Amino acid sequence: MGDAFCPDCKRNTEVVFDHSAGDTVCSECGLVLESHSIDETSEWRTFANESGDNDPVRVGGPTNPLLADGGLSTVIAKPNGASGEFLSSSLGRWQNRGSNPDRGLILAFKTIATMSDRLGLVATIKDRANEIYKKVEDQKSSRGRNQDALLAACLYIACRQEDKPRTVKEICSVANGATKKEIGRAKEYIVKQLGLETGQSVEMGAIHAGDFMRRFCSNLGMNNQAVKAAQEAVQKSEEFDIRRSPISIAAAVIYIVTQLSDDKKPLKDISVATGVAEGTIRNSYKDLYPHVSKIIPNWYAKEEDLKNLCSP
């Protein structure tokens, strides 16, 4: 309902829009003020079965250039009601008998999507992992290998290439039973195969301790001031020759920062949050301890506080 000027009534009157005909009609005299109007609002339809899901959608699924048919193939639904049972079931059986060359890829992409969602990864990382797997699968040399480890390794490499690295333990936690050793072997295999395809080494991006810091601190529930101090300390630690893995350095820095605050975190909790063994954190702490005064920001801890740190 709305108001418009009607030439017959000689004044503004309420008008009614007839959606079926596209006409705007005066509610008092019935004069058609405008005909065949274009409805520019969104069109929503329900494409699901009447007895099933009634969620309205406008279009089908997105295209996938990695699949032979672009991901636009037709899938016959299960029978709905007695009237269409014979026809639907027969067509469904015939469709299942046909060979779908993309069936394996579709299952693999679904598995990668599930792992990505469980890790909270962005769509660009998932798409990169799909591309990596498609390249490996096209070489037809991955038969007989652990499929779950291959998919997890593709996701690990994609995270590295998108500068959003995840630890192998984090990838392993969503890898459907694949072990760290199996994922490591699969990663080396994929890197080798992609290198043979392109004729050059595969760049995966360098890992820095700062890449993990915010996520680890969030897992521990640290306050903003402690997180900021830990990030600055990690950046300064790169100036020294500390021969430890970035993940171990990140865990050791968190341990130092929390020991300097009122909210001290037990070593066990830091180990669980970072996935680094307690012994490894202790050894990394020993390597960082001589440089503590230069690593920890002055605004966060005074020299007296640093002297009170437990010596390794």
JSON list of C-alpha atoms in Angstrom, two decimals, residues 47-199:
[
{"chain": "A", "resi": 47, "resn": "PHE", "atom": "CA", "xyz": [13.60, -25.89, -4.74]},
{"chain": "A", "resi": 48, "resn": "ALA", "atom": "CA", "xyz": [13.54, -28.57, -2.04]},
{"chain": "A", "resi": 49, "resn": "ASN", "atom": "CA", "xyz": [10.93, -31.33, -1.74]},
{"chain": "A", "resi": 50, "resn": "GLU", "atom": "CA", "xyz": [7.60, -30.17, -0.31]},
{"chain": "A", "resi": 51, "resn": "SER", "atom": "CA", "xyz": [7.88, -32.52, 2.66]},
{"chain": "A", "resi": 52, "resn": "GLY", "atom": "CA", "xyz": [11.53, -31.76, 3.30]},
{"chain": "A", "resi": 53, "resn": "ASP", "atom": "CA", "xyz": [13.60, -28.66, 3.76]},
{"chain": "A", "resi": 54, "resn": "ASN", "atom": "CA", "xyz": [11.77, -25.41, 2.97]},
{"chain": "A", "resi": 55, "resn": "ASP", "atom": "CA", "xyz": [14.81, -23.15, 2.94]},
{"chain": "A", "resi": 56, "resn": "PRO", "atom": "CA", "xyz": [14.39, -20.77, -0.04]},
{"chain": "A", "resi": 57, "resn": "VAL", "atom": "CA", "xyz": [17.30, -20.33, -2.42]},
{"chain": "A", "resi": 58, "resn": "ARG", "atom": "CA", "xyz": [17.73, -18.27, -5.57]},
{"chain": "A", "resi": 59, "resn": "VAL", "atom": "CA", "xyz": [20.39, -20.26, -7.38]},
{"chain": "A", "resi": 60, "resn": "GLY", "atom": "CA", "xyz": [22.13, -23.60, -7.31]},
{"chain": "A", "resi": 61, "resn": "GLY", "atom": "CA", "xyz": [25.59, -24.37, -6.00]},
{"chain": "A", "resi": 62, "resn": "PRO", "atom": "CA", "xyz": [28.65, -22.40, -7.15]},
{"chain": "A", "resi": 63, "resn": "THR", "atom": "CA", "xyz": [30.70, -23.58, -10.10]},
{"chain": "A", "resi": 64, "resn": "ASN", "atom": "CA", "xyz": [33.97, -25.36, -9.44]},
{"chain": "A", "resi": 65, "resn": "PRO", "atom": "CA", "xyz": [36.57, -25.01, -12.22]},
{"chain": "A", "resi": 66, "resn": "LEU", "atom": "CA", "xyz": [38.54, -27.93, -10.75]},
{"chain": "A", "resi": 67, "resn": "LEU", "atom": "CA", "xyz": [35.79, -30.39, -11.72]},
{"chain": "A", "resi": 68, "resn": "ALA", "atom": "CA", "xyz": [35.25, -31.65, -15.27]},
{"chain": "A", "resi": 69, "resn": "ASP", "atom": "CA", "xyz": [31.60, -30.52, -15.39]},
{"chain": "A", "resi": 70, "resn": "GLY", "atom": "CA", "xyz": [32.22, -27.36, -13.39]},
{"chain": "A", "resi": 71, "resn": "GLY", "atom": "CA", "xyz": [30.28, -28.81, -10.46]},
{"chain": "A", "resi": 72, "resn": "LEU", "atom": "CA", "xyz": [26.98, -28.26, -12.30]},
{"chain": "A", "resi": 73, "resn": "SER", "atom": "CA", "xyz": [25.96, -31.87, -12.81]},
{"chain": "A", "resi": 74, "resn": "THR", "atom": "CA", "xyz": [22.39, -32.92, -11.99]},
{"chain": "A", "resi": 75, "resn": "VAL", "atom": "CA", "xyz": [21.80, -35.22, -9.02]},
{"chain": "A", "resi": 76, "resn": "ILE", "atom": "CA", "xyz": [18.48, -37.07, -8.86]},
{"chain": "A", "resi": 77, "resn": "ALA", "atom": "CA", "xyz": [16.92, -36.82, -5.42]},
{"chain": "A", "resi": 78, "resn": "LYS", "atom": "CA", "xyz": [15.47, -39.68, -3.43]},
{"chain": "A", "resi": 79, "resn": "PRO", "atom": "CA", "xyz": [11.85, -40.65, -4.17]},
{"chain": "A", "resi": 80, "resn": "ASN", "atom": "CA", "xyz": [9.19, -38.43, -2.63]},
{"chain": "A", "resi": 81, "resn": "GLY", "atom": "CA", "xyz": [5.80, -40.02, -2.25]},
{"chain": "A", "resi": 82, "resn": "ALA", "atom": "CA", "xyz": [4.27, -43.14, -3.77]},
{"chain": "A", "resi": 83, "resn": "SER", "atom": "CA", "xyz": [3.44, -41.55, -7.12]},
{"chain": "A", "resi": 84, "resn": "GLY", "atom": "CA", "xyz": [7.03, -40.86, -8.11]},
{"chain": "A", "resi": 85, "resn": "GLU", "atom": "CA", "xyz": [8.68, -43.77, -6.32]},
{"chain": "A", "resi": 86, "resn": "PHE", "atom": "CA", "xyz": [9.21, -46.05, -9.32]},
{"chain": "A", "resi": 87, "resn": "LEU", "atom": "CA", "xyz": [10.43, -43.33, -11.71]},
{"chain": "A", "resi": 88, "resn": "SER", "atom": "CA", "xyz": [12.71, -41.64, -9.20]},
{"chain": "A", "resi": 89, "resn": "SER", "atom": "CA", "xyz": [14.27, -44.85, -7.91]},
{"chain": "A", "resi": 90, "resn": "SER", "atom": "CA", "xyz": [14.88, -46.15, -11.44]},
{"chain": "A", "resi": 91, "resn": "LEU", "atom": "CA", "xyz": [16.53, -42.92, -12.57]},
{"chain": "A", "resi": 92, "resn": "GLY", "atom": "CA", "xyz": [18.58, -42.84, -9.39]},
{"chain": "A", "resi": 93, "resn": "ARG", "atom": "CA", "xyz": [19.87, -46.39, -10.00]},
{"chain": "A", "resi": 94, "resn": "TRP", "atom": "CA", "xyz": [20.80, -45.56, -13.58]},
{"chain": "A", "resi": 95, "resn": "GLN", "atom": "CA", "xyz": [22.64, -42.46, -12.48]},
{"chain": "A", "resi": 96, "resn": "ASN", "atom": "CA", "xyz": [24.59, -44.38, -9.85]},
{"chain": "A", "resi": 97, "resn": "ARG", "atom": "CA", "xyz": [25.61, -46.95, -12.46]},
{"chain": "A", "resi": 98, "resn": "GLY", "atom": "CA", "xyz": [27.24, -44.26, -14.59]},
{"chain": "A", "resi": 99, "resn": "SER", "atom": "CA", "xyz": [30.86, -43.53, -13.84]},
{"chain": "A", "resi": 100, "resn": "ASN", "atom": "CA", "xyz": [31.51, -40.06, -12.45]},
{"chain": "A", "resi": 101, "resn": "PRO", "atom": "CA", "xyz": [35.17, -39.12, -12.96]},
{"chain": "A", "resi": 102, "resn": "ASP", "atom": "CA", "xyz": [34.86, -36.35, -10.37]},
{"chain": "A", "resi": 103, "resn": "ARG", "atom": "CA", "xyz": [33.43, -38.49, -7.58]},
{"chain": "A", "resi": 104, "resn": "GLY", "atom": "CA", "xyz": [36.80, -38.90, -5.86]},
{"chain": "A", "resi": 105, "resn": "LEU", "atom": "CA", "xyz": [37.58, -35.20, -6.18]},
{"chain": "A", "resi": 106, "resn": "ILE", "atom": "CA", "xyz": [34.20, -34.19, -4.77]},
{"chain": "A", "resi": 107, "resn": "LEU", "atom": "CA", "xyz": [34.73, -36.40, -1.71]},
{"chain": "A", "resi": 108, "resn": "ALA", "atom": "CA", "xyz": [38.26, -35.03, -1.26]},
{"chain": "A", "resi": 109, "resn": "PHE", "atom": "CA", "xyz": [37.07, -31.41, -1.51]},
{"chain": "A", "resi": 110, "resn": "LYS", "atom": "CA", "xyz": [34.35, -32.12, 1.06]},
{"chain": "A", "resi": 111, "resn": "THR", "atom": "CA", "xyz": [36.94, -33.55, 3.44]},
{"chain": "A", "resi": 112, "resn": "ILE", "atom": "CA", "xyz": [39.21, -30.52, 2.98]},
{"chain": "A", "resi": 113, "resn": "ALA", "atom": "CA", "xyz": [36.24, -28.21, 3.58]},
{"chain": "A", "resi": 114, "resn": "THR", "atom": "CA", "xyz": [35.37, -30.06, 6.79]},
{"chain": "A", "resi": 115, "resn": "MET", "atom": "CA", "xyz": [38.93, -29.82, 8.08]},
{"chain": "A", "resi": 116, "resn": "SER", "atom": "CA", "xyz": [39.09, -26.12, 7.15]},
{"chain": "A", "resi": 117, "resn": "ASP", "atom": "CA", "xyz": [35.86, -25.38, 9.00]},
{"chain": "A", "resi": 118, "resn": "ARG", "atom": "CA", "xyz": [37.07, -27.20, 12.11]},
{"chain": "A", "resi": 119, "resn": "LEU", "atom": "CA", "xyz": [40.26, -25.12, 12.10]},
{"chain": "A", "resi": 120, "resn": "GLY", "atom": "CA", "xyz": [38.42, -21.88, 11.31]},
{"chain": "A", "resi": 121, "resn": "LEU", "atom": "CA", "xyz": [40.37, -21.27, 8.10]},
{"chain": "A", "resi": 122, "resn": "VAL", "atom": "CA", "xyz": [39.33, -18.77, 5.45]},
{"chain": "A", "resi": 123, "resn": "ALA", "atom": "CA", "xyz": [38.00, -19.82, 2.04]},
{"chain": "A", "resi": 124, "resn": "THR", "atom": "CA", "xyz": [41.19, -18.85, 0.20]},
{"chain": "A", "resi": 125, "resn": "ILE", "atom": "CA", "xyz": [43.17, -21.48, 2.13]},
{"chain": "A", "resi": 126, "resn": "LYS", "atom": "CA", "xyz": [40.55, -24.13, 1.40]},
{"chain": "A", "resi": 127, "resn": "ASP", "atom": "CA", "xyz": [40.60, -23.26, -2.31]},
{"chain": "A", "resi": 128, "resn": "ARG", "atom": "CA", "xyz": [44.41, -23.39, -2.39]},
{"chain": "A", "resi": 129, "resn": "ALA", "atom": "CA", "xyz": [44.34, -26.83, -0.74]},
{"chain": "A", "resi": 130, "resn": "ASN", "atom": "CA", "xyz": [41.84, -28.01, -3.37]},
{"chain": "A", "resi": 131, "resn": "GLU", "atom": "CA", "xyz": [44.13, -26.78, -6.16]},
{"chain": "A", "resi": 132, "resn": "ILE", "atom": "CA", "xyz": [47.14, -28.55, -4.65]},
{"chain": "A", "resi": 133, "resn": "TYR", "atom": "CA", "xyz": [45.25, -31.83, -4.34]},
{"chain": "A", "resi": 134, "resn": "LYS", "atom": "CA", "xyz": [43.93, -31.56, -7.91]},
{"chain": "A", "resi": 135, "resn": "LYS", "atom": "CA", "xyz": [47.49, -31.12, -9.23]},
{"chain": "A", "resi": 136, "resn": "VAL", "atom": "CA", "xyz": [48.70, -34.16, -7.32]},
{"chain": "A", "resi": 137, "resn": "GLU", "atom": "CA", "xyz": [45.70, -36.23, -8.37]},
{"chain": "A", "resi": 138, "resn": "ASP", "atom": "CA", "xyz": [46.20, -35.35, -12.04]},
{"chain": "A", "resi": 139, "resn": "GLN", "atom": "CA", "xyz": [49.61, -37.02, -11.95]},
{"chain": "A", "resi": 140, "resn": "LYS", "atom": "CA", "xyz": [47.95, -40.38, -11.11]},
{"chain": "A", "resi": 141, "resn": "SER", "atom": "CA", "xyz": [50.78, -41.33, -8.77]},
{"chain": "A", "resi": 142, "resn": "SER", "atom": "CA", "xyz": [49.06, -41.11, -5.40]},
{"chain": "A", "resi": 143, "resn": "ARG", "atom": "CA", "xyz": [47.28, -44.45, -5.51]},
{"chain": "A", "resi": 144, "resn": "GLY", "atom": "CA", "xyz": [47.96, -46.65, -2.51]},
{"chain": "A", "resi": 145, "resn": "ARG", "atom": "CA", "xyz": [48.89, -43.72, -0.30]},
{"chain": "A", "resi": 146, "resn": "ASN", "atom": "CA", "xyz": [47.08, -42.63, 2.85]},
{"chain": "A", "resi": 147, "resn": "GLN", "atom": "CA", "xyz": [44.30, -40.38, 1.52]},
{"chain": "A", "resi": 148, "resn": "ASP", "atom": "CA", "xyz": [43.62, -38.68, 4.84]},
{"chain": "A", "resi": 149, "resn": "ALA", "atom": "CA", "xyz": [47.32, -37.83, 5.23]},
{"chain": "A", "resi": 150, "resn": "LEU", "atom": "CA", "xyz": [47.46, -36.47, 1.66]},
{"chain": "A", "resi": 151, "resn": "LEU", "atom": "CA", "xyz": [44.47, -34.18, 2.22]},
{"chain": "A", "resi": 152, "resn": "ALA", "atom": "CA", "xyz": [45.84, -32.98, 5.56]},
{"chain": "A", "resi": 153, "resn": "ALA", "atom": "CA", "xyz": [49.24, -32.29, 3.96]},
{"chain": "A", "resi": 154, "resn": "CYS", "atom": "CA", "xyz": [47.55, -30.28, 1.18]},
{"chain": "A", "resi": 155, "resn": "LEU", "atom": "CA", "xyz": [45.87, -28.16, 3.83]},
{"chain": "A", "resi": 156, "resn": "TYR", "atom": "CA", "xyz": [49.15, -27.72, 5.73]},
{"chain": "A", "resi": 157, "resn": "ILE", "atom": "CA", "xyz": [50.95, -26.56, 2.57]},
{"chain": "A", "resi": 158, "resn": "ALA", "atom": "CA", "xyz": [48.06, -24.23, 1.66]},
{"chain": "A", "resi": 159, "resn": "CYS", "atom": "CA", "xyz": [48.25, -22.60, 5.10]},
{"chain": "A", "resi": 160, "resn": "ARG", "atom": "CA", "xyz": [51.97, -22.05, 4.64]},
{"chain": "A", "resi": 161, "resn": "GLN", "atom": "CA", "xyz": [51.56, -20.57, 1.17]},
{"chain": "A", "resi": 162, "resn": "GLU", "atom": "CA", "xyz": [48.80, -18.21, 2.33]},
{"chain": "A", "resi": 163, "resn": "ASP", "atom": "CA", "xyz": [50.99, -16.97, 5.22]},
{"chain": "A", "resi": 164, "resn": "LYS", "atom": "CA", "xyz": [48.56, -18.41, 7.78]},
{"chain": "A", "resi": 165, "resn": "PRO", "atom": "CA", "xyz": [50.58, -21.40, 9.01]},
{"chain": "A", "resi": 166, "resn": "ARG", "atom": "CA", "xyz": [49.19, -24.02, 11.34]},
{"chain": "A", "resi": 167, "resn": "THR", "atom": "CA", "xyz": [51.25, -26.49, 13.32]},
{"chain": "A", "resi": 168, "resn": "VAL", "atom": "CA", "xyz": [51.33, -30.12, 12.24]},
{"chain": "A", "resi": 169, "resn": "LYS", "atom": "CA", "xyz": [49.62, -31.01, 15.52]},
{"chain": "A", "resi": 170, "resn": "GLU", "atom": "CA", "xyz": [46.75, -28.66, 14.72]},
{"chain": "A", "resi": 171, "resn": "ILE", "atom": "CA", "xyz": [46.37, -30.20, 11.26]},
{"chain": "A", "resi": 172, "resn": "CYS", "atom": "CA", "xyz": [46.67, -33.68, 12.78]},
{"chain": "A", "resi": 173, "resn": "SER", "atom": "CA", "xyz": [43.80, -32.97, 15.18]},
{"chain": "A", "resi": 174, "resn": "VAL", "atom": "CA", "xyz": [41.34, -32.75, 12.27]},
{"chain": "A", "resi": 175, "resn": "ALA", "atom": "CA", "xyz": [42.98, -35.28, 9.91]},
{"chain": "A", "resi": 176, "resn": "ASN", "atom": "CA", "xyz": [40.66, -38.27, 10.50]},
{"chain": "A", "resi": 177, "resn": "GLY", "atom": "CA", "xyz": [43.27, -40.38, 12.25]},
{"chain": "A", "resi": 178, "resn": "ALA", "atom": "CA", "xyz": [46.36, -39.55, 10.18]},
{"chain": "A", "resi": 179, "resn": "THR", "atom": "CA", "xyz": [49.47, -39.28, 12.35]},
{"chain": "A", "resi": 180, "resn": "LYS", "atom": "CA", "xyz": [52.08, -36.51, 12.35]},
{"chain": "A", "resi": 181, "resn": "LYS", "atom": "CA", "xyz": [54.56, -38.88, 10.73]},
{"chain": "A", "resi": 182, "resn": "GLU", "atom": "CA", "xyz": [52.14, -39.81, 7.94]},
{"chain": "A", "resi": 183, "resn": "ILE", "atom": "CA", "xyz": [51.28, -36.16, 7.30]},
{"chain": "A", "resi": 184, "resn": "GLY", "atom": "CA", "xyz": [54.99, -35.29, 7.21]},
{"chain": "A", "resi": 185, "resn": "ARG", "atom": "CA", "xyz": [55.68, -38.00, 4.64]},
{"chain": "A", "resi": 186, "resn": "ALA", "atom": "CA", "xyz": [52.69, -36.91, 2.57]},
{"chain": "A", "resi": 187, "resn": "LYS", "atom": "CA", "xyz": [53.91, -33.32, 2.65]},
{"chain": "A", "resi": 188, "resn": "GLU", "atom": "CA", "xyz": [57.34, -34.33, 1.35]},
{"chain": "A", "resi": 189, "resn": "TYR", "atom": "CA", "xyz": [55.71, -36.42, -1.38]},
{"chain": "A", "resi": 190, "resn": "ILE", "atom": "CA", "xyz": [53.44, -33.56, -2.49]},
{"chain": "A", "resi": 191, "resn": "VAL", "atom": "CA", "xyz": [56.30, -31.06, -2.56]},
{"chain": "A", "resi": 192, "resn": "LYS", "atom": "CA", "xyz": [58.34, -33.50, -4.65]},
{"chain": "A", "resi": 193, "resn": "GLN", "atom": "CA", "xyz": [55.50, -34.14, -7.10]},
{"chain": "A", "resi": 194, "resn": "LEU", "atom": "CA", "xyz": [54.68, -30.45, -7.52]},
{"chain": "A", "resi": 195, "resn": "GLY", "atom": "CA", "xyz": [58.37, -29.74, -8.05]},
{"chain": "A", "resi": 196, "resn": "LEU", "atom": "CA", "xyz": [58.53, -32.34, -10.82]},
{"chain": "A", "resi": 197, "resn": "GLU", "atom": "CA", "xyz": [55.44, -30.82, -12.47]},
{"chain": "A", "resi": 198, "resn": "THR", "atom": "CA", "xyz": [56.64, -27.22, -12.42]},
{"chain": "A", "resi": 199, "resn": "GLY", "atom": "CA", "xyz": [60.35, -27.94, -12.79]}
]
